[in-house]
CSV table of C-alpha atoms and ligand atoms in Angstrom, one decimal:
chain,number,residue,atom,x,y,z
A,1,UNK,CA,-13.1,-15.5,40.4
A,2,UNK,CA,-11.7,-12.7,42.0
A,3,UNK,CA,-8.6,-10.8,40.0
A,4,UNK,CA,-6.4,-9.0,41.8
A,5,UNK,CA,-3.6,-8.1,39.7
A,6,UNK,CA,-1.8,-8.6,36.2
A,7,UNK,CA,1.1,-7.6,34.3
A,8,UNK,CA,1.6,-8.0,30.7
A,9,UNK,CA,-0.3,-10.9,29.5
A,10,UNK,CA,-0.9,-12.2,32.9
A,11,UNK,CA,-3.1,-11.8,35.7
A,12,UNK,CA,-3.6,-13.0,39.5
A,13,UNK,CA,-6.2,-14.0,41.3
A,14,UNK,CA,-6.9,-13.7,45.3
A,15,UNK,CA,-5.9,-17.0,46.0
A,16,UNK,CA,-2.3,-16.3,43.6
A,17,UNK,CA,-3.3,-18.3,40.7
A,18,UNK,CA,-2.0,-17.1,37.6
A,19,UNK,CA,-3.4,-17.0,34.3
A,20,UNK,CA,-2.8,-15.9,30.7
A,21,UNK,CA,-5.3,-13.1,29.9
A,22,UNK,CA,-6.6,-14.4,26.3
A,23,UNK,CA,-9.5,-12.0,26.9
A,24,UNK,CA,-7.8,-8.9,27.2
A,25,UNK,CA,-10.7,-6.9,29.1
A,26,UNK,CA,-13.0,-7.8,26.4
A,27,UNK,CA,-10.7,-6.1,23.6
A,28,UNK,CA,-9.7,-3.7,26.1
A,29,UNK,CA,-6.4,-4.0,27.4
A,30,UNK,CA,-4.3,-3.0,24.0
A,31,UNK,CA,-1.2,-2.8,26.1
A,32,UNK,CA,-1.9,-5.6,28.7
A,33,UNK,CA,-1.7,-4.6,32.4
A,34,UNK,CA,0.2,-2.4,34.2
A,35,UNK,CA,2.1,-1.7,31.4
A,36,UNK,CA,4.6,1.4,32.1
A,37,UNK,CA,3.8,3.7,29.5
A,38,UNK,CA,-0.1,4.1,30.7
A,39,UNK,CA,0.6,4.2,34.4
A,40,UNK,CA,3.3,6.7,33.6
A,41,UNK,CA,0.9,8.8,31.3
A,42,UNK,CA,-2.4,8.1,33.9
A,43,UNK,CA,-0.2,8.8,37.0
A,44,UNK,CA,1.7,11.8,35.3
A,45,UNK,CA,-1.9,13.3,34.1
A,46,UNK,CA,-3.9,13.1,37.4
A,47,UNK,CA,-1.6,15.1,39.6
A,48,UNK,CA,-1.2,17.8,36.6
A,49,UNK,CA,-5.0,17.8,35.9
A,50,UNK,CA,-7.5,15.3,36.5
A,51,UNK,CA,-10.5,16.7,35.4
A,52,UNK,CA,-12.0,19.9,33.8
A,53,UNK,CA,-15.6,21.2,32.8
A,54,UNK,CA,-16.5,20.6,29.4
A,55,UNK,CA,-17.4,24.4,29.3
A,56,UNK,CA,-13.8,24.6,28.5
A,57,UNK,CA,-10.8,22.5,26.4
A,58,UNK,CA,-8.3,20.6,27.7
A,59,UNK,CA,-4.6,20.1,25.6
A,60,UNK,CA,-4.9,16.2,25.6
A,61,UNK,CA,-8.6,16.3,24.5
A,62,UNK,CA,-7.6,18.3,21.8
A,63,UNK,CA,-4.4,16.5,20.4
A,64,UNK,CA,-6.3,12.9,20.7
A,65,UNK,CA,-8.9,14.6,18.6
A,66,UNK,CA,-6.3,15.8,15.6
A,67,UNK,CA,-3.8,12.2,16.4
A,68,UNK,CA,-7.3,9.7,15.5
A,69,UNK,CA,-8.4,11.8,12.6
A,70,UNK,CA,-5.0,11.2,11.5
A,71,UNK,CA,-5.3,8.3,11.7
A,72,UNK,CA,-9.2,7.9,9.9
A,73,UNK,CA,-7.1,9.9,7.4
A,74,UNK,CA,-10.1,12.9,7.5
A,75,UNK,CA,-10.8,16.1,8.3
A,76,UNK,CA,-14.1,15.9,10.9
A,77,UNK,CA,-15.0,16.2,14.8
A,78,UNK,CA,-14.4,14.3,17.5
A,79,UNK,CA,-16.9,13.9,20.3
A,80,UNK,CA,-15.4,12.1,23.7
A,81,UNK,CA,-17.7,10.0,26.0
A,82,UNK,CA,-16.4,7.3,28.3
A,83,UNK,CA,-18.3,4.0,26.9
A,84,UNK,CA,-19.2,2.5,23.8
A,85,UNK,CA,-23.0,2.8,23.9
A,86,UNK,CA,-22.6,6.3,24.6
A,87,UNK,CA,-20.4,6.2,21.4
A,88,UNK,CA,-23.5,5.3,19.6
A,89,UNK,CA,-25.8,7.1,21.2
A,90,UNK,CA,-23.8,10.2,20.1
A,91,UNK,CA,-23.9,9.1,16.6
A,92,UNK,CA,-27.3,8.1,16.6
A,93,UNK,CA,-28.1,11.5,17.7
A,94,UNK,CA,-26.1,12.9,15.2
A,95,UNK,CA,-27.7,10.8,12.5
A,96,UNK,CA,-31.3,11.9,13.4
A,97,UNK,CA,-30.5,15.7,13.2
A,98,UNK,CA,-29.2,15.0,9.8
A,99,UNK,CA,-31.6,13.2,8.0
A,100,UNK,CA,-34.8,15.5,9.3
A,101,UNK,CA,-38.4,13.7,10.2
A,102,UNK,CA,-38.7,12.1,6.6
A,103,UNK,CA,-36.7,9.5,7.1
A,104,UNK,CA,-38.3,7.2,9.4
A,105,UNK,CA,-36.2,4.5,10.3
A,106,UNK,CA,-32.4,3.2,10.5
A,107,UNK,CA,-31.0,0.0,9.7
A,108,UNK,CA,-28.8,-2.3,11.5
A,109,UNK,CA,-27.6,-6.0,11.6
A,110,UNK,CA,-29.0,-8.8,13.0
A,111,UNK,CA,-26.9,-10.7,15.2
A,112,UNK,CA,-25.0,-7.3,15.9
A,113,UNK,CA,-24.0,-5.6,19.4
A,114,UNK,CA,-24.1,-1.8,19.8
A,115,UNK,CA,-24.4,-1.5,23.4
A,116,UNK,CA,-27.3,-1.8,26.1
A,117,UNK,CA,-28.6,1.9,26.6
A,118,UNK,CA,-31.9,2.0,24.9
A,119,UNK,CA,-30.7,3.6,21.8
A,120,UNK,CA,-28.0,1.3,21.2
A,121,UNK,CA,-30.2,-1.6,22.4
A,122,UNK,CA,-32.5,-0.6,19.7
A,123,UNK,CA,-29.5,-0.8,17.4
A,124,UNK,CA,-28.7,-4.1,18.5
A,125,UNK,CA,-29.7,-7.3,17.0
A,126,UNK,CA,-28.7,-9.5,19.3
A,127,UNK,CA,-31.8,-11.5,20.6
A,128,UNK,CA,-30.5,-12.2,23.9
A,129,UNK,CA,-29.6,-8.4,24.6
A,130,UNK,CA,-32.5,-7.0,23.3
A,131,UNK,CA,-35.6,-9.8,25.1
A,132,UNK,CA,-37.3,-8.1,27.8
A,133,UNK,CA,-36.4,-4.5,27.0
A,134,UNK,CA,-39.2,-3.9,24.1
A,135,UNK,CA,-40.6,-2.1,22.6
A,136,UNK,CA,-38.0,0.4,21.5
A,137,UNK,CA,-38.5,4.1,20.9
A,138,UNK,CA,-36.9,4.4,17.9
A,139,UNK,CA,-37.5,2.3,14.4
A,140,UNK,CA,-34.4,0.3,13.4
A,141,UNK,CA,-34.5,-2.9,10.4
A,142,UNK,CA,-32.5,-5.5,10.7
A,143,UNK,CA,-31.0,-6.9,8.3
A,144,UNK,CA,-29.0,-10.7,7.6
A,145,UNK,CA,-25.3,-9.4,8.1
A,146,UNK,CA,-23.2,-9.9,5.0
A,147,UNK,CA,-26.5,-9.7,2.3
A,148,UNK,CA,-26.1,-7.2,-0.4
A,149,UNK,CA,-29.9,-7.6,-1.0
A,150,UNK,CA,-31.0,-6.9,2.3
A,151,UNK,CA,-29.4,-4.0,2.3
A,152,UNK,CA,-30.7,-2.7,-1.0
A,153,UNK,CA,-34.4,-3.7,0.2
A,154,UNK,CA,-34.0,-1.3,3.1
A,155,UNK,CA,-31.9,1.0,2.2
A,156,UNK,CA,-34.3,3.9,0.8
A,157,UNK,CA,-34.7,7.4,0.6
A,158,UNK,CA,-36.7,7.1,4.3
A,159,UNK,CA,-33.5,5.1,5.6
A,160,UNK,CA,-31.6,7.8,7.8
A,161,UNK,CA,-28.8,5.7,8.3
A,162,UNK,CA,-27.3,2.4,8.4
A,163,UNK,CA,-25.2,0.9,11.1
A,164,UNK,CA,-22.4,-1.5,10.9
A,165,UNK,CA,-19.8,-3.1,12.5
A,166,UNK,CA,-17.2,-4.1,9.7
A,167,UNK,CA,-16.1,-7.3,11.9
A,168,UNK,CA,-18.7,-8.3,14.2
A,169,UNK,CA,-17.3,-9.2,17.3
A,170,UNK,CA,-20.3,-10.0,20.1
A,171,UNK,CA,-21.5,-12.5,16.8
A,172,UNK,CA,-18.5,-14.4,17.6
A,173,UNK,CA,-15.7,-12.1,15.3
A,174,UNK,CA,-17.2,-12.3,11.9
A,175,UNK,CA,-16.0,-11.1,8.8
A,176,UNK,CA,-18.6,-10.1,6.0
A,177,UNK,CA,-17.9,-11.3,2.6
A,178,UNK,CA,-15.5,-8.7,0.2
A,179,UNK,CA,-17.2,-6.2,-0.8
A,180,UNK,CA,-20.0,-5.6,1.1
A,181,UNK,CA,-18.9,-2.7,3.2
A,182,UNK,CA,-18.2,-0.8,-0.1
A,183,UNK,CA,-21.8,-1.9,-1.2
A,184,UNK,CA,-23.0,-0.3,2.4
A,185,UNK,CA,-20.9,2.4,1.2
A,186,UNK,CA,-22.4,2.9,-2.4
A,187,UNK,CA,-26.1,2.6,-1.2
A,188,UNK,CA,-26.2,4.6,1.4
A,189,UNK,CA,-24.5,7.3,-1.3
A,190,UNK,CA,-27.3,6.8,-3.7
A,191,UNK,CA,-30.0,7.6,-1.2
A,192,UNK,CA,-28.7,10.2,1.0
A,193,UNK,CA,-28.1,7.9,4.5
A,194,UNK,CA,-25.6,8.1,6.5
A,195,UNK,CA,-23.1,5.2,7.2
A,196,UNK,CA,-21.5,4.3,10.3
A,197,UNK,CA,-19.2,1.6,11.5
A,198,UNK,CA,-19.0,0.9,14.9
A,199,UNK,CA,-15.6,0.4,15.3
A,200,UNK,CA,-16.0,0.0,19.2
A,201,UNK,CA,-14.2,-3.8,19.1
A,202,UNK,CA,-12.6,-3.3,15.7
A,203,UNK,CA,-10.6,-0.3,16.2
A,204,UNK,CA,-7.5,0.7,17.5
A,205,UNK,CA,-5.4,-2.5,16.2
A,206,UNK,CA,-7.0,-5.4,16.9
A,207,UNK,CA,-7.2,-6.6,13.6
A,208,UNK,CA,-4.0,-5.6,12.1
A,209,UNK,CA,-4.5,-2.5,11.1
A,210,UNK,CA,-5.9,1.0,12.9
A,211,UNK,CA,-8.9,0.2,11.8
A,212,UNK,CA,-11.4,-3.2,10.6
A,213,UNK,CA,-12.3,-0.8,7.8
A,214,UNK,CA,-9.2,0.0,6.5
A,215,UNK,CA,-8.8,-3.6,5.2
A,216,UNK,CA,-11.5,-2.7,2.3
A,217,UNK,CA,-10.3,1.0,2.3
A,218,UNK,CA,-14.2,2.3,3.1
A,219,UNK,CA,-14.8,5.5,5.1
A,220,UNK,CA,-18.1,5.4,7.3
A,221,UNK,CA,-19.6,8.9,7.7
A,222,UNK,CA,-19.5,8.4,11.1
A,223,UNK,CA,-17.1,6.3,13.3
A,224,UNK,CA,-17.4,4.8,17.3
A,225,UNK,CA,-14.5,3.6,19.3
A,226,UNK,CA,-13.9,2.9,22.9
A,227,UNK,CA,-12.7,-0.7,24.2
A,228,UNK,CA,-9.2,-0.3,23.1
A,229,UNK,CA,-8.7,3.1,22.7
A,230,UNK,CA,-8.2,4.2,26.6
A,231,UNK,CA,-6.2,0.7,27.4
A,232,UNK,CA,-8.2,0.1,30.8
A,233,UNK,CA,-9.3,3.7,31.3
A,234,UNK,CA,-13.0,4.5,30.1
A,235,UNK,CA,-13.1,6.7,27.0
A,236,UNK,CA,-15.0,6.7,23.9
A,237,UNK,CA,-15.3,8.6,20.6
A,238,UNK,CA,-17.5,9.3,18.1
A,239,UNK,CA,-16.1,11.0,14.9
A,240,UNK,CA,-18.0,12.8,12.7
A,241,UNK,CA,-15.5,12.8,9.2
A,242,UNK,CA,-16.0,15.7,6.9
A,243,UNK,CA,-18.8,17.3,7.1
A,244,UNK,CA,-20.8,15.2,9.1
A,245,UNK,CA,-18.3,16.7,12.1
A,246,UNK,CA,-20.1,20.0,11.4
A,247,UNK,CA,-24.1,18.0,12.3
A,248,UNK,CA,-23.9,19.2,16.0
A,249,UNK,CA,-24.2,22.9,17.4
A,250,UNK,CA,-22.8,23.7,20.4
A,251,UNK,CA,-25.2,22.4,23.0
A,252,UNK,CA,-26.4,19.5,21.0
A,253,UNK,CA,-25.0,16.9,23.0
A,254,UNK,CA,-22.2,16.9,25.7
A,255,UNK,CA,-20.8,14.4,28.6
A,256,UNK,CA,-19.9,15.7,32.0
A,257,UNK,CA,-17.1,12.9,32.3
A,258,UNK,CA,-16.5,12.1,28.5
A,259,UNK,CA,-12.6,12.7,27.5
A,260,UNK,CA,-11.7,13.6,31.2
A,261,UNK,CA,-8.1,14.4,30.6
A,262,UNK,CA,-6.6,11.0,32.3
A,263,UNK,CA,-8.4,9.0,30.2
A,264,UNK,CA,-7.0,10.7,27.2
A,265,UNK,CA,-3.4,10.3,28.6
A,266,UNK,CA,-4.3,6.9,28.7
A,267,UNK,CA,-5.2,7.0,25.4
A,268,UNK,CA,-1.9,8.9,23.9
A,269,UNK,CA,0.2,6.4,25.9
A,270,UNK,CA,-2.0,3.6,23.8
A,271,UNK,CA,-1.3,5.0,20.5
A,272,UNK,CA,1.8,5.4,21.1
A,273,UNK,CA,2.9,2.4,22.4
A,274,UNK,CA,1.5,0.6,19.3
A,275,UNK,CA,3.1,2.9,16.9
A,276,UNK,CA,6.2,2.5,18.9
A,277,UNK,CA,6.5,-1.1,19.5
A,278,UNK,CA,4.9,-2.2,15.7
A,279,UNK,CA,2.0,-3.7,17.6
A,280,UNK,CA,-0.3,-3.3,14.5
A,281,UNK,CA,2.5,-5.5,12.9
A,282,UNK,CA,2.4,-8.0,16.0
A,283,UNK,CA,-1.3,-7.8,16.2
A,284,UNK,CA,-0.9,-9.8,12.5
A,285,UNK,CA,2.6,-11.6,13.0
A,286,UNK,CA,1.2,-13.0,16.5
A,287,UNK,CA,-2.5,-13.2,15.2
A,288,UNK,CA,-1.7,-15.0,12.3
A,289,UNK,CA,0.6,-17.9,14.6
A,290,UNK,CA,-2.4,-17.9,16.7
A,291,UNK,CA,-4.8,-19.0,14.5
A,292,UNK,CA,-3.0,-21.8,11.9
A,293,UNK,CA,-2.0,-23.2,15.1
A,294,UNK,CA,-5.4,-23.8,16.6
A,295,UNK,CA,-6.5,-24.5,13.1
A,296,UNK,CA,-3.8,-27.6,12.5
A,297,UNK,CA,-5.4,-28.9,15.5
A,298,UNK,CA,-7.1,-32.0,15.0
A,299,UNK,CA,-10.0,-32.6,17.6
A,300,UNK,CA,-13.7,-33.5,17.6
A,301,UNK,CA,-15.1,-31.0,19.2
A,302,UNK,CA,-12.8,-28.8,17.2
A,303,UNK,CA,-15.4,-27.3,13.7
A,304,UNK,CA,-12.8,-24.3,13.0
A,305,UNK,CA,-11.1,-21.4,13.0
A,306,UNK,CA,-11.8,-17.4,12.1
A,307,UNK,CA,-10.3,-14.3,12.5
A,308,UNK,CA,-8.5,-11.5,12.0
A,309,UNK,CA,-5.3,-10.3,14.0
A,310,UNK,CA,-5.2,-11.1,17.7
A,311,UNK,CA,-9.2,-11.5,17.9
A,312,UNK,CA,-10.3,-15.1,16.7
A,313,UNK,CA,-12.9,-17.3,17.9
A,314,UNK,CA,-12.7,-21.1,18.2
A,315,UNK,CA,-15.8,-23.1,16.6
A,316,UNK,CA,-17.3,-26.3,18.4
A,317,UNK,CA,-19.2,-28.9,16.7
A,318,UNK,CA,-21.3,-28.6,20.1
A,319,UNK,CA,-22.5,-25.7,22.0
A,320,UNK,CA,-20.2,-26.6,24.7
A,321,UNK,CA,-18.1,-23.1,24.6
A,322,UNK,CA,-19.0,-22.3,28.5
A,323,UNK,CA,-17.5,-25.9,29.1
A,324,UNK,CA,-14.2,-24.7,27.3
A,325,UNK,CA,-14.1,-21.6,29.2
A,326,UNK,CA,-14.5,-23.0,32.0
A,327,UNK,CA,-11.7,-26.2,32.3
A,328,UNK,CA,-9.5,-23.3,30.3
A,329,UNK,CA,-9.6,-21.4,33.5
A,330,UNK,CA,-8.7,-24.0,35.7
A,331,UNK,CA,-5.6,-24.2,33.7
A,332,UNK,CA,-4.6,-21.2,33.4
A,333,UNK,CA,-6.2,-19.5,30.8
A,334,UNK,CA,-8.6,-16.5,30.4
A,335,UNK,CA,-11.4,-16.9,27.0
A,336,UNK,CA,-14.8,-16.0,26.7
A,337,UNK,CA,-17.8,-18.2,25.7
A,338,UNK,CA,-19.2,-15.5,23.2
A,339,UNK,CA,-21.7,-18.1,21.7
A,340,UNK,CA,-22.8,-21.1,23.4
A,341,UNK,CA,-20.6,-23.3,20.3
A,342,UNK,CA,-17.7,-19.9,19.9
A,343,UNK,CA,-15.0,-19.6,22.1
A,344,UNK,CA,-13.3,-15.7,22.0
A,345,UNK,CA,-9.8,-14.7,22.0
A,346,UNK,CA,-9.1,-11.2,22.1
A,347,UNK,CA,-5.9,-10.7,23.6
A,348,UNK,CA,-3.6,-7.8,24.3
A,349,UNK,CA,-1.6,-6.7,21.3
A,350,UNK,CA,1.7,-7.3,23.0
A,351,UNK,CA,1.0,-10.9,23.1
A,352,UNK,CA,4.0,-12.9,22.1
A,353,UNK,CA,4.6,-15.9,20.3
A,354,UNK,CA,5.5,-18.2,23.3
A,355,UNK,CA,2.1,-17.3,24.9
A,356,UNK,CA,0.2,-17.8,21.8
A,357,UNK,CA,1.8,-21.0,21.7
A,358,UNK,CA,1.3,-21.9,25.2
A,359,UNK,CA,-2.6,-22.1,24.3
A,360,UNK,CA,-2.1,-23.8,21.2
A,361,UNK,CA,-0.6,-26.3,23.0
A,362,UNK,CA,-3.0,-26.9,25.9
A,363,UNK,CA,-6.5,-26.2,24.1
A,364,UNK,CA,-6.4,-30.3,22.9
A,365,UNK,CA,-6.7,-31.4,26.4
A,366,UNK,CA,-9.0,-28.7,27.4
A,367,UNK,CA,-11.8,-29.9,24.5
A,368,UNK,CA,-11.3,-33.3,25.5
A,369,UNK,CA,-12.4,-32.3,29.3
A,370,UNK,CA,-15.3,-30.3,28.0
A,371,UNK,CA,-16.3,-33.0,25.7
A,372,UNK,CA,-16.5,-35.4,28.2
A,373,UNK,CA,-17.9,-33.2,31.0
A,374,UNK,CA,-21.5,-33.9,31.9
A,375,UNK,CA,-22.1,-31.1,33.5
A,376,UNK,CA,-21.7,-28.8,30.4
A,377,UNK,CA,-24.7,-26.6,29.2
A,378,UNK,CA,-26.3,-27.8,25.9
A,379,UNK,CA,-27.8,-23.3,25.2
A,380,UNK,CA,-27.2,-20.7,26.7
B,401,PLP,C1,-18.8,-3.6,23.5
B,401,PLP,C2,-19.4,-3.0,22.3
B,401,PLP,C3,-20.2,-1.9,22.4
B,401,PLP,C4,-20.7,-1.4,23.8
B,401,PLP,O1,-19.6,-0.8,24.5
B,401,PLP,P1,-19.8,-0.5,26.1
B,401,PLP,O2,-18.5,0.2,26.4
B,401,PLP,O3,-20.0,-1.8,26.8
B,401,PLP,O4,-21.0,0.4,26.2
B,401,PLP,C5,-20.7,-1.3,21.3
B,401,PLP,N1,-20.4,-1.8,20.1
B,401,PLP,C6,-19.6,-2.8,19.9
B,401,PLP,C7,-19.2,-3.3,18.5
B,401,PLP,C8,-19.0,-3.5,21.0
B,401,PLP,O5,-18.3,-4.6,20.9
């Protein structure tokens, strides 16, 4: 499939097909596509000043910087890059200059997805991502997402940090039980490692609020963004709060690309547009429609429903989530086969009701096709 172009919700392929865009860019495309306020911001940036050495500051760099830690709610730094693995690999960097050679090793979930550069790799539990690329350079344990005792086995004074995604998205958008961030929190506290959320997928709205963490109110040491923050336009951040902004000296780590000024205009027109239109508030409203109408659904193929916000993810009783994809396509609709039996929906936050309902309504017929397809994959 070949797209060509989109607007709001919807895009187009070479041959003119239409089709609602459920995947949003992979939890990119906050404000759908072509949405005015970013091609004003993008277009309006690029003929004033496109790009600019990182030997000096740039005004949209800056104010990006101050509008997110607003928005954390900290004090701290903010480092731009232009992906999420380079997120990571400026907070694993951070993470090693802090802790010092003692402390051998960082921790990580299993199941989890941090990227495919070979330091986020290494973070990465994810089987599939990580076969053929070891062995790593650097130690990371991983541990059973969600366990309280996992954590407290590995988390000791040689632990340097621990990484986390506070909904895991690439798992197929998975919550962990209440209270286990704040556990992270209160172990890595007691033995002097830092703690980061990888808020890469999670941030910037699509759960509901500006942040996954902000539903259990617990501040990581160090944060990542990208996929939403830039709408469409590469950028990424990695924010040291408090003190752990001060870890890096000048000359530490830099990008040559990393918060190019149209990418941050991109980003301002993002934030804005979800303060202004109350799309925290529709990523809930809409999100919330979303998933008690695929969960009244009454199917065989149909195990369940989870989620949070405008990202939820359709259980199969069979791995048959390609087959989904697939017939969903052919009617119209854009999800993603995150795990061979979990379909993905992570839409743009200005997805209305109508077009939340419009999937509601034709997923049914679509399982029935992919149940009775025998062509579908069994693993992926
Ligand atoms: C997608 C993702 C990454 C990697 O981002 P890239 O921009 O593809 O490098 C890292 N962490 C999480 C949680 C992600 O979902």
């Amino acid at each position: 499939m070949v797209v060509l172009e989109g607007q709001g919700c919807v895009v187009t392929d070479a041959d003119g097909r239409a089709y609602l865009d459920l995947i949003g860019g992979l939890a990119v495309s906050t404000l759908g596509h072509a949405h005015p306020a970013l091609v004003q911001a993008v277009t309006g940036q690029v003929a004033r000043l496109a790009h600019i050495s990182n030997l000096s500051l740039h005004e949209q760099e800056v104010r990006l910087a101050e509008r997110l830690l607003a928005l954390v709610g900290t004090e701290g730094r903010v480092f731009f890059a232009n992906s999420g693995a380079e997120a990571n690999e400026a907070a694993f960097k951070l993470v090693r200059k802090h802790a010092g050679a003692d402390r051998t090793y960082v921790v990580a979930a299993r199941d989890s997805f941090h990227g495919r550069t070979m330091g986020a790799l290494s973070l990465t539990g994810a089987a599939r991502a990580r076969q053929s690329f070891e062995p790593f350079c650097a130690e990371v344990r991983h541990v059973a997402y969600g366990s309280v005792d996992e954590l407290r086995s590995v988390v000791t004074p040689q632990c340097a940090a621990v990484f986390l995604e506070p909904v895991q998205g690439e798992a197929g958008v998975i919550s962990p039980p209440p209270g286990y961030l704040r556990a992270a929190r209160e172990l890595c506290d007691s033995v002097g490692a830092v703690l980061v959320f990888d808020e890469v997928q999670s941030g910037i709205g699509r759960t509901g609020l500006w942040f996954a963490h902000q539903h259990e109110g617990v501040l990581p040491d160090v944060l990542t963004l990208a996929k939403g923050l830039g709408g469409g336009l590469p950028i990424s951040a990695c924010i040291g709060l408090g003190r752990y902004g001060l870890v890096f000296d000048q000359g530490d780590h830099g990008s040559t690309f990393g918060g190019n000024p149209v990418s941050c205009a991109a980003a301002h027109a993002v934030l804005d547009t979800v303060e202004g239109d109350g799309l925290l508030e529709n990523a809930t409203k809409t999100g919330a429609l979303l998933a008690s109408g695929l969960a009244a659904i009454d199917h065989p193929l149909l195990a369940g429903v989870r989620g949070i916000g405008l990202w939820q993810a359709v259980r199969l009783t069979e791995p048959r989530a390609r087959s989904v994809e697939t017939h969903a396509r052919q009617a119209g609709f854009l999800i993603n086969a995150v795990q061979p039996d979990v379909v993905r929906l992570s839409p743009p936050l200005i997805l209305d009701a109508d077009e939340a309902q419009s999937f509601v309504d034709a997923l049914p017929e679509l399982m029935t096709t992919a149940l009775t397809d025998p062509a579908h994959e069994v693993a992926r």
